[in-house]
GROMACS .gro file of N, CA and C in nm:
model
  528
    1ASP      N    1  -1.959   8.484   8.367
    1ASP     CA    2  -2.097   8.529   8.393
    1ASP      C    3  -2.195   8.411   8.365
    2ILE      N    4  -2.271   8.407   8.465
    2ILE     CA    5  -2.368   8.279   8.449
    2ILE      C    6  -2.513   8.341   8.414
    3GLY      N    7  -2.529   8.471   8.407
    3GLY     CA    8  -2.663   8.523   8.365
    3GLY      C    9  -2.753   8.521   8.475
    4TYR      N   10  -2.881   8.527   8.419
    4TYR     CA   11  -2.998   8.521   8.521
    4TYR      C   12  -3.020   8.390   8.577
    5ILE      N   13  -3.054   8.400   8.723
    5ILE     CA   14  -3.072   8.260   8.783
    5ILE      C   15  -3.214   8.275   8.838
    6PHE      N   16  -3.301   8.176   8.818
    6PHE     CA   17  -3.439   8.181   8.888
    6PHE      C   18  -3.440   8.121   9.021
    7LEU      N   19  -3.489   8.187   9.118
    7LEU     CA   20  -3.499   8.138   9.253
    7LEU      C   21  -3.624   8.053   9.281
    8ILE      N   22  -3.612   7.932   9.341
    8ILE     CA   23  -3.730   7.865   9.362
    8ILE      C   24  -3.727   7.792   9.503
    9PRO      N   25  -3.815   7.795   9.584
    9PRO     CA   26  -3.819   7.717   9.698
    9PRO      C   27  -3.767   7.558   9.678
   10ALA      N   28  -3.686   7.496   9.740
   10ALA     CA   29  -3.662   7.354   9.721
   10ALA      C   30  -3.792   7.261   9.719
   11GLY      N   31  -3.801   7.172   9.641
   11GLY     CA   32  -3.926   7.087   9.653
   11GLY      C   33  -4.041   7.127   9.568
   12GLU      N   34  -4.027   7.264   9.532
   12GLU     CA   35  -4.142   7.301   9.427
   12GLU      C   36  -4.123   7.267   9.291
   13SER      N   37  -4.236   7.249   9.222
   13SER     CA   38  -4.246   7.229   9.073
   13SER      C   39  -4.192   7.348   8.991
   14LEU      N   40  -4.115   7.320   8.887
   14LEU     CA   41  -4.085   7.437   8.785
   14LEU      C   42  -4.218   7.507   8.742
   15ASP      N   43  -4.306   7.436   8.739
   15ASP     CA   44  -4.444   7.493   8.701
   15ASP      C   45  -4.489   7.613   8.764
   16THR      N   46  -4.452   7.624   8.903
   16THR     CA   47  -4.481   7.734   8.986
   16THR      C   48  -4.422   7.869   8.942
   17LEU      N   49  -4.306   7.852   8.871
   17LEU     CA   50  -4.246   7.976   8.826
   17LEU      C   51  -4.314   8.063   8.719
   18GLY      N   52  -4.406   8.006   8.647
   18GLY     CA   53  -4.476   8.082   8.556
   18GLY      C   54  -4.410   8.117   8.435
   19LEU      N   55  -4.298   8.056   8.401
   19LEU     CA   56  -4.214   8.086   8.280
   19LEU      C   57  -4.295   8.055   8.140
   20LEU      N   58  -4.267   8.135   8.048
   20LEU     CA   59  -4.314   8.112   7.911
   20LEU      C   60  -4.206   8.081   7.822
   21LEU      N   61  -4.232   7.988   7.740
   21LEU     CA   62  -4.141   7.954   7.627
   21LEU      C   63  -4.186   8.014   7.496
   22GLU      N   64  -4.079   8.085   7.461
   22GLU     CA   65  -4.102   8.171   7.305
   22GLU      C   66  -4.070   8.080   7.185
   23VAL      N   67  -4.177   8.061   7.127
   23VAL     CA   68  -4.151   7.950   7.004
   23VAL      C   69  -4.191   8.028   6.884
   24GLU      N   70  -4.091   8.008   6.770
   24GLU     CA   71  -4.127   8.072   6.647
   24GLU      C   72  -4.157   7.950   6.563
   25CYS      N   73  -4.277   7.992   6.496
   25CYS     CA   74  -4.317   7.881   6.398
   25CYS      C   75  -4.381   7.955   6.271
   26GLU      N   76  -4.431   7.885   6.181
   26GLU     CA   77  -4.457   7.939   6.048
   26GLU      C   78  -4.561   8.027   6.061
   27HIS      N   79  -4.642   8.043   6.163
   27HIS     CA   80  -4.751   8.144   6.188
   27HIS      C   81  -4.706   8.277   6.248
   28GLY      N   82  -4.584   8.269   6.305
   28GLY     CA   83  -4.523   8.377   6.393
   28GLY      C   84  -4.489   8.326   6.525
   29THR      N   85  -4.485   8.408   6.622
   29THR     CA   86  -4.435   8.384   6.753
   29THR      C   87  -4.545   8.343   6.850
   30SER      N   88  -4.523   8.228   6.907
   30SER     CA   89  -4.623   8.178   7.007
   30SER      C   90  -4.544   8.178   7.154
   31TYR      N   91  -4.639   8.186   7.257
   31TYR     CA   92  -4.578   8.167   7.396
   31TYR      C   93  -4.653   8.054   7.457
   32LEU      N   94  -4.570   7.959   7.501
   32LEU     CA   95  -4.637   7.852   7.570
   32LEU      C   96  -4.570   7.833   7.725
   33PRO      N   97  -4.667   7.793   7.808
   33PRO     CA   98  -4.626   7.785   7.945
   33PRO      C   99  -4.530   7.675   7.950
   34LEU      N  100  -4.414   7.708   8.025
   34LEU     CA  101  -4.301   7.602   8.041
   34LEU      C  102  -4.360   7.505   8.143
   35THR      N  103  -4.356   7.387   8.133
   35THR     CA  104  -4.391   7.292   8.220
   35THR      C  105  -4.266   7.208   8.253
   36GLU      N  106  -4.286   7.137   8.380
   36GLU     CA  107  -4.173   7.055   8.415
   36GLU      C  108  -4.149   6.945   8.327
   37GLU      N  109  -4.259   6.888   8.263
   37GLU     CA  110  -4.247   6.780   8.163
   37GLU      C  111  -4.146   6.820   8.047
   38MET      N  112  -4.137   6.931   8.009
   38MET     CA  113  -4.045   6.972   7.912
   38MET      C  114  -3.888   6.999   7.952
   39CYS      N  115  -3.871   6.969   8.091
   39CYS     CA  116  -3.742   7.004   8.141
   39CYS      C  117  -3.665   6.875   8.200
   40GLN      N  118  -3.540   6.894   8.198
   40GLN     CA  119  -3.437   6.798   8.245
   40GLN      C  120  -3.335   6.868   8.331
   41GLY      N  121  -3.293   6.795   8.434
   41GLY     CA  122  -3.173   6.854   8.511
   41GLY      C  123  -3.205   6.927   8.648
   42TYR      N  124  -3.337   6.944   8.669
   42TYR     CA  125  -3.380   6.997   8.791
   42TYR      C  126  -3.403   6.897   8.902
   43ASP      N  127  -3.329   6.904   9.008
   43ASP     CA  128  -3.334   6.824   9.133
   43ASP      C  129  -3.396   6.908   9.248
   44PRO      N  130  -3.540   6.901   9.276
   44PRO     CA  131  -3.588   6.981   9.369
   44PRO      C  132  -3.555   6.964   9.513
   45ASN      N  133  -3.480   6.847   9.538
   45ASN     CA  134  -3.432   6.838   9.672
   45ASN      C  135  -3.286   6.851   9.691
   46ASN      N  136  -3.231   6.940   9.598
   46ASN     CA  137  -3.079   6.975   9.615
   46ASN      C  138  -3.077   7.112   9.631
   47PRO      N  139  -3.100   7.166   9.755
   47PRO     CA  140  -3.092   7.333   9.763
   47PRO      C  141  -2.959   7.385   9.764
   48TYR      N  142  -2.942   7.487   9.768
   48TYR     CA  143  -2.818   7.572   9.771
   48TYR      C  144  -2.722   7.536   9.655
   49THR      N  145  -2.771   7.489   9.529
   49THR     CA  146  -2.681   7.441   9.436
   49THR      C  147  -2.722   7.505   9.291
   50VAL      N  148  -2.657   7.589   9.212
   50VAL     CA  149  -2.707   7.638   9.096
   50VAL      C  150  -2.725   7.505   9.004
   51GLN      N  151  -2.829   7.488   8.939
   51GLN     CA  152  -2.872   7.382   8.855
   51GLN      C  153  -2.884   7.432   8.712
   52THR      N  154  -2.847   7.373   8.607
   52THR     CA  155  -2.881   7.391   8.462
   52THR      C  156  -2.991   7.312   8.420
   53VAL      N  157  -3.104   7.381   8.407
   53VAL     CA  158  -3.233   7.307   8.343
   53VAL      C  159  -3.231   7.314   8.193
   54GLN      N  160  -3.248   7.201   8.147
   54GLN     CA  161  -3.251   7.194   7.982
   54GLN      C  162  -3.404   7.184   7.943
   55VAL      N  163  -3.443   7.263   7.859
   55VAL     CA  164  -3.586   7.256   7.813
   55VAL      C  165  -3.585   7.209   7.671
   56ASN      N  166  -3.669   7.094   7.639
   56ASN     CA  167  -3.673   7.038   7.524
   56ASN      C  168  -3.827   7.050   7.462
   57TYR      N  169  -3.844   7.126   7.345
   57TYR     CA  170  -3.958   7.135   7.284
   57TYR      C  171  -3.961   7.103   7.145
   58ARG      N  172  -4.033   7.014   7.111
   58ARG     CA  173  -4.024   6.950   6.971
   58ARG      C  174  -3.873   6.927   6.933
   59ARG      N  175  -3.815   6.992   6.841
   59ARG     CA  176  -3.676   6.955   6.813
   59ARG      C  177  -3.584   7.069   6.852
   60SER      N  178  -3.618   7.160   6.939
   60SER     CA  179  -3.545   7.265   6.985
   60SER      C  180  -3.503   7.246   7.135
   61THR      N  181  -3.409   7.298   7.176
   61THR     CA  182  -3.358   7.303   7.320
   61THR      C  183  -3.315   7.433   7.357
   62THR      N  184  -3.334   7.463   7.484
   62THR     CA  185  -3.262   7.592   7.532
   62THR      C  186  -3.244   7.548   7.693
   63SER      N  187  -3.180   7.637   7.766
   63SER     CA  188  -3.146   7.602   7.894
   63SER      C  189  -3.160   7.737   7.983
   64PHE      N  190  -3.180   7.727   8.093
   64PHE     CA  191  -3.182   7.827   8.189
   64PHE      C  192  -3.133   7.776   8.342
   65GLN      N  193  -3.076   7.866   8.426
   65GLN     CA  194  -3.034   7.831   8.546
   65GLN      C  195  -3.138   7.845   8.676
   66ILE      N  196  -3.121   7.761   8.762
   66ILE     CA  197  -3.213   7.771   8.884
   66ILE      C  198  -3.138   7.734   9.008
   67TYR      N  199  -3.187   7.802   9.108
   67TYR     CA  200  -3.127   7.805   9.235
   67TYR      C  201  -3.237   7.763   9.345
   68PRO      N  202  -3.249   7.634   9.390
   68PRO     CA  203  -3.350   7.606   9.482
   68PRO      C  204  -3.294   7.636   9.627
   69TYR      N  205  -3.359   7.686   9.708
   69TYR     CA  206  -3.335   7.716   9.864
   69TYR      C  207  -3.453   7.668   9.940
   70PRO      N  208  -3.412   7.625  10.062
   70PRO     CA  209  -3.512   7.577  10.159
   70PRO      C  210  -3.624   7.685  10.174
   71PRO      N  211  -3.746   7.649  10.169
   71PRO     CA  212  -3.864   7.751  10.202
   71PRO      C  213  -3.849   7.818  10.326
   72MET      N  214  -3.878   7.952  10.336
   72MET     CA  215  -3.868   8.026  10.446
   72MET      C  216  -3.976   7.961  10.544
   73GLN      N  217  -3.937   7.975  10.695
   73GLN     CA  218  -4.020   7.938  10.781
   73GLN      C  219  -4.046   8.062  10.890
   74PHE      N  220  -4.040   8.187  10.827
   74PHE     CA  221  -4.066   8.281  10.909
   74PHE      C  222  -4.195   8.312  10.950
   75SER      N  223  -4.237   8.306  11.080
   75SER     CA  224  -4.381   8.334  11.118
   75SER      C  225  -4.420   8.478  11.104
   76ASP      N  226  -4.328   8.573  11.097
   76ASP     CA  227  -4.356   8.713  11.091
   76ASP      C  228  -4.358   8.770  10.952
   77VAL      N  229  -4.331   8.688  10.848
   77VAL     CA  230  -4.315   8.750  10.700
   77VAL      C  231  -4.420   8.661  10.615
   78SER      N  232  -4.545   8.738  10.619
   78SER     CA  233  -4.659   8.668  10.530
   78SER      C  234  -4.637   8.693  10.384
   79GLN      N  235  -4.682   8.611  10.306
   79GLN     CA  236  -4.677   8.628  10.156
   79GLN      C  237  -4.753   8.750  10.104
   80ASP      N  238  -4.836   8.814  10.189
   80ASP     CA  239  -4.919   8.928  10.129
   80ASP      C  240  -4.843   9.055  10.187
   81SER      N  241  -4.729   9.039  10.267
   81SER     CA  242  -4.662   9.172  10.299
   81SER      C  243  -4.588   9.240  10.194
   82TRP      N  244  -4.572   9.352  10.185
   82TRP     CA  245  -4.501   9.428  10.079
   82TRP      C  246  -4.365   9.385  10.072
   83TYR      N  247  -4.307   9.342  10.179
   83TYR     CA  248  -4.160   9.316  10.176
   83TYR      C  249  -4.115   9.165  10.158
   84TYR      N  250  -4.223   9.082  10.134
   84TYR     CA  251  -4.202   8.926  10.126
   84TYR      C  252  -4.100   8.904  10.023
   85GLY      N  253  -4.112   8.951   9.904
   85GLY     CA  254  -4.019   8.915   9.798
   85GLY      C  255  -3.862   8.955   9.826
   86TYR      N  256  -3.862   9.085   9.898
   86TYR     CA  257  -3.719   9.125   9.944
   86TYR      C  258  -3.649   9.032  10.043
   87VAL      N  259  -3.747   9.002  10.133
   87VAL     CA  260  -3.696   8.899  10.267
   87VAL      C  261  -3.661   8.773  10.182
   88GLU      N  262  -3.749   8.731  10.097
   88GLU     CA  263  -3.727   8.576  10.024
   88GLU      C  264  -3.588   8.591   9.958
   89TYR      N  265  -3.568   8.706   9.875
   89TYR     CA  266  -3.433   8.711   9.812
   89TYR      C  267  -3.324   8.714   9.896
   90ALA      N  268  -3.337   8.791   9.997
   90ALA     CA  269  -3.216   8.792  10.104
   90ALA      C  270  -3.202   8.665  10.168
   91TYR      N  271  -3.298   8.603  10.207
   91TYR     CA  272  -3.287   8.468  10.264
   91TYR      C  273  -3.228   8.371  10.181
   92ALA      N  274  -3.306   8.358  10.046
   92ALA     CA  275  -3.254   8.258   9.948
   92ALA      C  276  -3.104   8.258   9.914
   93LEU      N  277  -3.037   8.386   9.908
   93LEU     CA  278  -2.896   8.415   9.885
   93LEU      C  279  -2.815   8.406  10.010
   94ASN      N  280  -2.878   8.371  10.121
   94ASN     CA  281  -2.807   8.377  10.247
   94ASN      C  282  -2.750   8.501  10.284
   95LEU      N  283  -2.808   8.613  10.249
   95LEU     CA  284  -2.747   8.744  10.288
   95LEU      C  285  -2.809   8.785  10.434
   96MET      N  286  -2.914   8.730  10.461
   96MET     CA  287  -2.970   8.770  10.599
   96MET      C  288  -3.057   8.634  10.634
   97THR      N  289  -3.028   8.587  10.764
   97THR     CA  290  -3.082   8.480  10.820
   97THR      C  291  -3.199   8.473  10.908
   98GLY      N  292  -3.235   8.589  10.950
   98GLY     CA  293  -3.326   8.603  11.035
   98GLY      C  294  -3.287   8.612  11.180
   99LEU      N  295  -3.362   8.652  11.276
   99LEU     CA  296  -3.320   8.652  11.412
   99LEU      C  297  -3.309   8.522  11.484
  100ASN      N  298  -3.378   8.424  11.422
  100ASN     CA  299  -3.373   8.267  11.462
  100ASN      C  300  -3.455   8.202  11.338
  101SER      N  301  -3.448   8.076  11.333
  101SER     CA  302  -3.507   7.993  11.225
  101SER      C  303  -3.647   8.027  11.180
  102THR      N  304  -3.726   8.084  11.281
  102THR     CA  305  -3.865   8.108  11.259
  102THR      C  306  -3.916   8.249  11.267
  103TYR      N  307  -3.825   8.334  11.306
  103TYR     CA  308  -3.850   8.474  11.313
  103TYR      C  309  -3.754   8.574  11.262
  104PHE      N  310  -3.803   8.640  11.149
  104PHE     CA  311  -3.720   8.723  11.063
  104PHE      C  312  -3.670   8.855  11.131
  105GLY      N  313  -3.791   8.917  11.184
  105GLY     CA  314  -3.750   9.042  11.275
  105GLY      C  315  -3.772   9.155  11.167
  106ALA      N  316  -3.867   9.147  11.067
  106ALA     CA  317  -3.870   9.269  10.969
  106ALA      C  318  -3.907   9.400  11.027
  107ALA      N  319  -3.984   9.396  11.138
  107ALA     CA  320  -4.013   9.509  11.212
  107ALA      C  321  -3.941   9.560  11.324
  108GLU      N  322  -3.832   9.481  11.341
  108GLU     CA  323  -3.718   9.512  11.459
  108GLU      C  324  -3.625   9.611  11.400
  109PRO      N  325  -3.553   9.678  11.502
  109PRO     CA  326  -3.463   9.773  11.456
  109PRO      C  327  -3.339   9.690  11.407
  110LEU      N  328  -3.251   9.754  11.333
  110LEU     CA  329  -3.130   9.690  11.284
  110LEU      C  330  -3.017   9.750  11.364
  111ALA      N  331  -2.925   9.657  11.419
  111ALA     CA  332  -2.819   9.703  11.491
  111ALA      C  333  -2.697   9.725  11.392
  112ARG      N  334  -2.596   9.819  11.437
  112ARG     CA  335  -2.485   9.826  11.341
  112ARG      C  336  -2.407   9.717  11.313
  113ALA      N  337  -2.403   9.618  11.410
  113ALA     CA  338  -2.331   9.493  11.389
  113ALA      C  339  -2.396   9.412  11.271
  114GLN      N  340  -2.530   9.412  11.287
  114GLN     CA  341  -2.604   9.338  11.186
  114GLN      C  342  -2.595   9.406  11.051
  115PHE      N  343  -2.594   9.551  11.041
  115PHE     CA  344  -2.577   9.613  10.909
  115PHE      C  345  -2.436   9.576  10.863
  116ALA      N  346  -2.340   9.567  10.937
  116ALA     CA  347  -2.202   9.527  10.877
  116ALA      C  348  -2.209   9.384  10.824
  117VAL      N  349  -2.260   9.309  10.893
  117VAL     CA  350  -2.272   9.168  10.848
  117VAL      C  351  -2.343   9.163  10.704
  118ILE      N  352  -2.450   9.243  10.708
  118ILE     CA  353  -2.534   9.236  10.567
  118ILE      C  354  -2.439   9.282  10.461
  119LEU      N  355  -2.372   9.387  10.469
  119LEU     CA  356  -2.287   9.443  10.367
  119LEU      C  357  -2.167   9.353  10.339
  120TYR      N  358  -2.116   9.291  10.444
  120TYR     CA  359  -2.007   9.192  10.436
  120TYR      C  360  -2.049   9.082  10.338
  121ARG      N  361  -2.161   9.023  10.383
  121ARG     CA  362  -2.222   8.911  10.289
  121ARG      C  363  -2.240   8.963  10.155
  122LEU      N  364  -2.295   9.067  10.122
  122LEU     CA  365  -2.325   9.118  10.002
  122LEU      C  366  -2.196   9.133   9.895
  123GLU      N  367  -2.092   9.151   9.981
  123GLU     CA  368  -1.961   9.166   9.913
  123GLU      C  369  -1.893   9.033   9.904
  124GLY      N  370  -1.945   8.915   9.935
  124GLY     CA  371  -1.903   8.787   9.935
  124GLY      C  372  -1.804   8.742  10.042
  125GLU      N  373  -1.828   8.805  10.152
  125GLU     CA  374  -1.731   8.779  10.273
  125GLU      C  375  -1.588   8.781  10.239
  126PRO      N  376  -1.545   8.895  10.205
  126PRO     CA  377  -1.391   8.901  10.176
  126PRO      C  378  -1.301   8.871  10.289
  127ASP      N  379  -1.168   8.814  10.234
  127ASP     CA  380  -1.079   8.771  10.348
  127ASP      C  381  -1.048   8.878  10.424
  128VAL      N  382  -1.034   8.873  10.569
  128VAL     CA  383  -0.977   8.979  10.639
  128VAL      C  384  -0.846   8.952  10.709
  129SER      N  385  -0.795   8.843  10.673
  129SER     CA  386  -0.670   8.797  10.743
  129SER      C  387  -0.555   8.907  10.732
  130GLY      N  388  -0.547   8.984  10.624
  130GLY     CA  389  -0.451   9.095  10.632
  130GLY      C  390  -0.482   9.233  10.683
  131MET      N  391  -0.612   9.232  10.740
  131MET     CA  392  -0.675   9.365  10.786
  131MET      C  393  -0.654   9.353  10.953
  132GLU      N  394  -0.635   9.465  11.001
  132GLU     CA  395  -0.602   9.492  11.133
  132GLU      C  396  -0.750   9.556  11.197
  133PRO      N  397  -0.788   9.471  11.286
  133PRO     CA  398  -0.931   9.521  11.344
  133PRO      C  399  -0.895   9.639  11.440
  134GLU      N  400  -0.987   9.729  11.420
  134GLU     CA  401  -0.975   9.854  11.498
  134GLU      C  402  -0.976   9.833  11.651
  135THR      N  403  -0.912   9.881  11.728
  135THR     CA  404  -0.896   9.858  11.871
  135THR      C  405  -1.014   9.939  11.938
  136TYR      N  406  -1.110   9.852  11.986
  136TYR     CA  407  -1.229   9.898  12.059
  136TYR      C  408  -1.230   9.842  12.195
  137PRO      N  409  -1.264   9.905  12.284
  137PRO     CA  410  -1.279   9.870  12.430
  137PRO      C  411  -1.362   9.716  12.430
  138ASP      N  412  -1.289   9.627  12.516
  138ASP     CA  413  -1.346   9.477  12.510
  138ASP      C  414  -1.487   9.490  12.551
  139VAL      N  415  -1.549   9.584  12.619
  139VAL     CA  416  -1.684   9.569  12.647
  139VAL      C  417  -1.776   9.624  12.522
  140ASP      N  418  -1.708   9.684  12.423
  140ASP     CA  419  -1.769   9.718  12.305
  140ASP      C  420  -1.772   9.614  12.184
  141VAL      N  421  -1.650   9.587  12.158
  141VAL     CA  422  -1.644   9.481  12.048
  141VAL      C  423  -1.553   9.367  12.094
  142VAL      N  424  -1.593   9.250  12.114
  142VAL     CA  425  -1.533   9.136  12.159
  142VAL      C  426  -1.479   9.038  12.055
  143SER      N  427  -1.336   9.029  12.066
  143SER     CA  428  -1.276   8.946  11.962
  143SER      C  429  -1.337   8.794  11.975
  144GLY      N  430  -1.383   8.753  11.839
  144GLY     CA  431  -1.446   8.620  11.831
  144GLY      C  432  -1.595   8.640  11.835
  145ASP      N  433  -1.659   8.739  11.837
  145ASP     CA  434  -1.786   8.758  11.832
  145ASP      C  435  -1.847   8.738  11.677
  146TRP      N  436  -1.986   8.702  11.662
  146TRP     CA  437  -2.022   8.664  11.536
  146TRP      C  438  -1.998   8.775  11.431
  147TYR      N  439  -1.976   8.910  11.467
  147TYR     CA  440  -1.969   9.002  11.368
  147TYR      C  441  -1.835   9.060  11.349
  148ILE      N  442  -1.731   8.991  11.398
  148ILE     CA  443  -1.601   9.062  11.412
  148ILE      C  444  -1.533   9.070  11.286
  149ASP      N  445  -1.543   8.970  11.201
  149ASP     CA  446  -1.503   8.988  11.059
  149ASP      C  447  -1.553   9.084  10.970
  150ALA      N  448  -1.693   9.104  10.991
  150ALA     CA  449  -1.766   9.203  10.905
  150ALA      C  450  -1.725   9.353  10.967
  151VAL      N  451  -1.712   9.366  11.084
  151VAL     CA  452  -1.685   9.496  11.146
  151VAL      C  453  -1.542   9.536  11.102
  152THR      N  454  -1.448   9.438  11.099
  152THR     CA  455  -1.299   9.458  11.076
  152THR      C  456  -1.300   9.492  10.914
  153TRP      N  457  -1.372   9.417  10.847
  153TRP     CA  458  -1.372   9.450  10.697
  153TRP      C  459  -1.440   9.600  10.669
  154ALA      N  460  -1.553   9.633  10.734
  154ALA     CA  461  -1.635   9.756  10.724
  154ALA      C  462  -1.539   9.880  10.768
  155GLU      N  463  -1.482   9.844  10.873
  155GLU     CA  464  -1.383   9.954  10.921
  155GLU      C  465  -1.264   9.964  10.838
  156ASN      N  466  -1.195   9.877  10.798
  156ASN     CA  467  -1.088   9.896  10.716
  156ASN      C  468  -1.110   9.943  10.576
  157THR      N  469  -1.222   9.907  10.523
  157THR     CA  470  -1.261   9.963  10.389
  157THR      C  471  -1.325  10.105  10.388
  158GLY      N  472  -1.354  10.162  10.515
  158GLY     CA  473  -1.417  10.284  10.539
  158GLY      C  474  -1.559  10.278  10.503
  159ILE      N  475  -1.633  10.175  10.509
  159ILE     CA  476  -1.763  10.177  10.480
  159ILE      C  477  -1.861  10.210  10.613
  160ILE      N  478  -1.803  10.157  10.729
  160ILE     CA  479  -1.859  10.195  10.844
  160ILE      C  480  -1.737  10.218  10.938
  161THR      N  481  -1.745  10.314  11.025
  161THR     CA  482  -1.637  10.358  11.120
  161THR      C  483  -1.704  10.356  11.270
  162GLY      N  484  -1.623  10.364  11.341
  162GLY     CA  485  -1.665  10.378  11.500
  162GLY      C  486  -1.682  10.510  11.512
  163TYR      N  487  -1.737  10.547  11.635
  163TYR     CA  488  -1.770  10.681  11.695
  163TYR      C  489  -1.649  10.748  11.736
  164SER      N  490  -1.660  10.880  11.758
  164SER     CA  491  -1.537  10.967  11.795
  164SER      C  492  -1.496  10.933  11.942
  165ASN      N  493  -1.583  10.857  12.014
  165ASN     CA  494  -1.552  10.826  12.158
  165ASN      C  495  -1.459  10.686  12.154
  166GLY      N  496  -1.429  10.625  12.039
  166GLY     CA  497  -1.355  10.510  12.033
  166GLY      C  498  -1.424  10.379  12.048
  167ASN      N  499  -1.559  10.396  12.044
  167ASN     CA  500  -1.635  10.262  12.044
  167ASN      C  501  -1.699  10.242  11.903
  168PHE      N  502  -1.745  10.135  11.861
  168PHE     CA  503  -1.811  10.083  11.745
  168PHE      C  504  -1.967  10.090  11.780
  169GLY      N  505  -2.000  10.055  11.889
  169GLY     CA  506  -2.144  10.043  11.914
  169GLY      C  507  -2.218   9.937  11.833
  170PRO      N  508  -2.172   9.807  11.837
  170PRO     CA  509  -2.241   9.708  11.762
  170PRO      C  510  -2.389   9.678  11.783
  171GLY      N  511  -2.427   9.706  11.908
  171GLY     CA  512  -2.557   9.684  11.940
  171GLY      C  513  -2.646   9.803  11.918
  172ASP      N  514  -2.595   9.926  11.881
  172ASP     CA  515  -2.665  10.055  11.863
  172ASP      C  516  -2.748  10.032  11.724
  173HIS      N  517  -2.872  10.076  11.743
  173HIS     CA  518  -2.962  10.090  11.630
  173HIS      C  519  -2.929  10.181  11.518
  174ILE      N  520  -2.942  10.146  11.401
  174ILE     CA  521  -2.925  10.252  11.292
  174ILE      C  522  -3.067  10.293  11.228
  175ASN      N  523  -3.071  10.413  11.167
  175ASN     CA  524  -3.190  10.447  11.106
  175ASN      C  525  -3.196  10.363  10.951
  176ARG      N  526  -3.326  10.322  10.925
  176ARG     CA  527  -3.324  10.251  10.796
  176ARG      C  528  -3.344  10.340  10.696
   0.00000   0.00000   0.00000
């Protein structure tokens, strides 16, 4: 168990996290803003790597973990939107990538295949080599498509099933 990990856009200063350092002294407990000058071990240009940051203050040390990720470039997700933090979290952990590199599609409908991929990624993309994919018509689910492993996993685990007509409907929209 690696505990809590702070997410930060790659290239940003640790100062932007707004963390406080709790310090016990002879007068009681004090809280100081954590600054980058107190820290060692953070490489802001090394995204997608869990880094352990060591904090040194006076004669005491502590550490925490940080996960830098490339900043989002989605034109349709503004920082003042209610869902910004959720999209940022899903993007930072590579659970969702957006419809392309600059458009997330937060207001777009979600297709069954996309939903299967999201759940599959949340589970860490389990191995499907021993699972038999459901037999769907070739016009419905095409072997080798971007979602085939996720659909195979979801079907075999009973999380998502096909329709009674024998189709999966990967492009069909779901209700959110």
